[in-house]
Amino acid sequence: MLKIDKIMDLNGYIFQNYSFEVLEDKVKVVNTKEEIVIEINYKSHKIVKLLDKIYKLTELRVTLSQIDEREILTFIQDKGFEKTLWSPIGKAMCDYKMIEDGDRVAVGISGGKDSLTVLNALIRIKKISEIDFEIFPIHIHPVEEGGNYGEIKEYCKKMGLELQVIETSIGESILTNKELKNPCFMCARVRRGLLYKEMKLQNINKLVLGHHKDDIVETFLLNVFYQGNMGVMKPAYDSEEYGLKVIRPLAYVEEKEIIKYAKKLNLPILHNDCPYETSDNSKRLKVKKLIEELSKDSPNIRSVMLNSIKNLFV
């Protein structure tokens, strides 16, 4: 992948059998092996589409460090996700009245595919709707997990937003405490608490999380199988303790569609070194595999299960 600041930076670049000459209104792509010259016309405010054409022609993926404000929506929406991503997101937001005028909305950015996808969804809603609200991406970074959040920060900047980073050492006490039966739950709870405190300081009234349909179904089954209750992960709920609302716009979206979207846009996923994410002893992973096995005979099983527990969301 080639990262550039402006399209003129591509001038003179050589990739495999291709060389590039960038003019004021066109790019000449020369196939030096077959001695073929292809000219691609472009306009200064449509660089995203130009880069997409270059990728299809040469397989060279080029990304801009900064996208023109007029092109952000073009970049986010892409093609082929109206039915599987944007429509279910819109329905969930409408069903639970997630965003309203005057909202100050924090987006919990873990650095994974889900949080970056839901960030894009919020930006898209802000641009296509008449709702006036503000977006504040916030990243809680456990230093024990390693990883560099620089690319995520650059991505937010490219989207016209500033990523707020709160570094913490919460992982140390959680990972070394052998008495904890559910370290993942405790880790998530501590991170959420840090987010809530920061939101209160900044007078932010809503928190967006990237949980999707699979997460909701898996959590319900985990509670039934291992806790003996019918607790659910609600698409939206009020936190009376902190005086804010938590919303999950991806509640109707299946994880496989988020994976496709993240790959197509080449989102900068932050690598997670947490040992519980891939542990064979993970109860969530066991439930995920169970649902995957059941879906072989019933492809719509996630939707069927979600519909069966909707009455518990109230």
Coordinates of N, CA and C in Angstrom, one line a residue, residues 29 70 108 125 151 232 238 261:
V29 N -1.0 6.0 -17.0 CA -0.5 4.7 -16.5 C 0.1 4.0 -17.6
R70 N -15.3 17.1 0.7 CA -16.3 16.7 -0.3 C -16.3 15.3 -0.7
G108 N -16.6 4.9 21.1 CA -15.5 4.1 21.7 C -14.7 3.4 20.6
I125 N -24.0 9.3 8.7 CA -25.3 9.9 9.2 C -25.3 11.4 9.3
E151 N -1.8 4.9 13.6 CA -2.6 4.8 12.3 C -4.0 5.1 12.5
V232 N -29.5 -9.5 28.2 CA -29.3 -9.2 26.8 C -28.4 -8.0 26.7
D238 N -30.3 3.6 28.7 CA -29.9 4.7 29.5 C -29.1 4.3 30.7
Y261 N -16.5 -5.1 4.7 CA -16.4 -3.7 4.6 C -15.0 -3.2 5.0

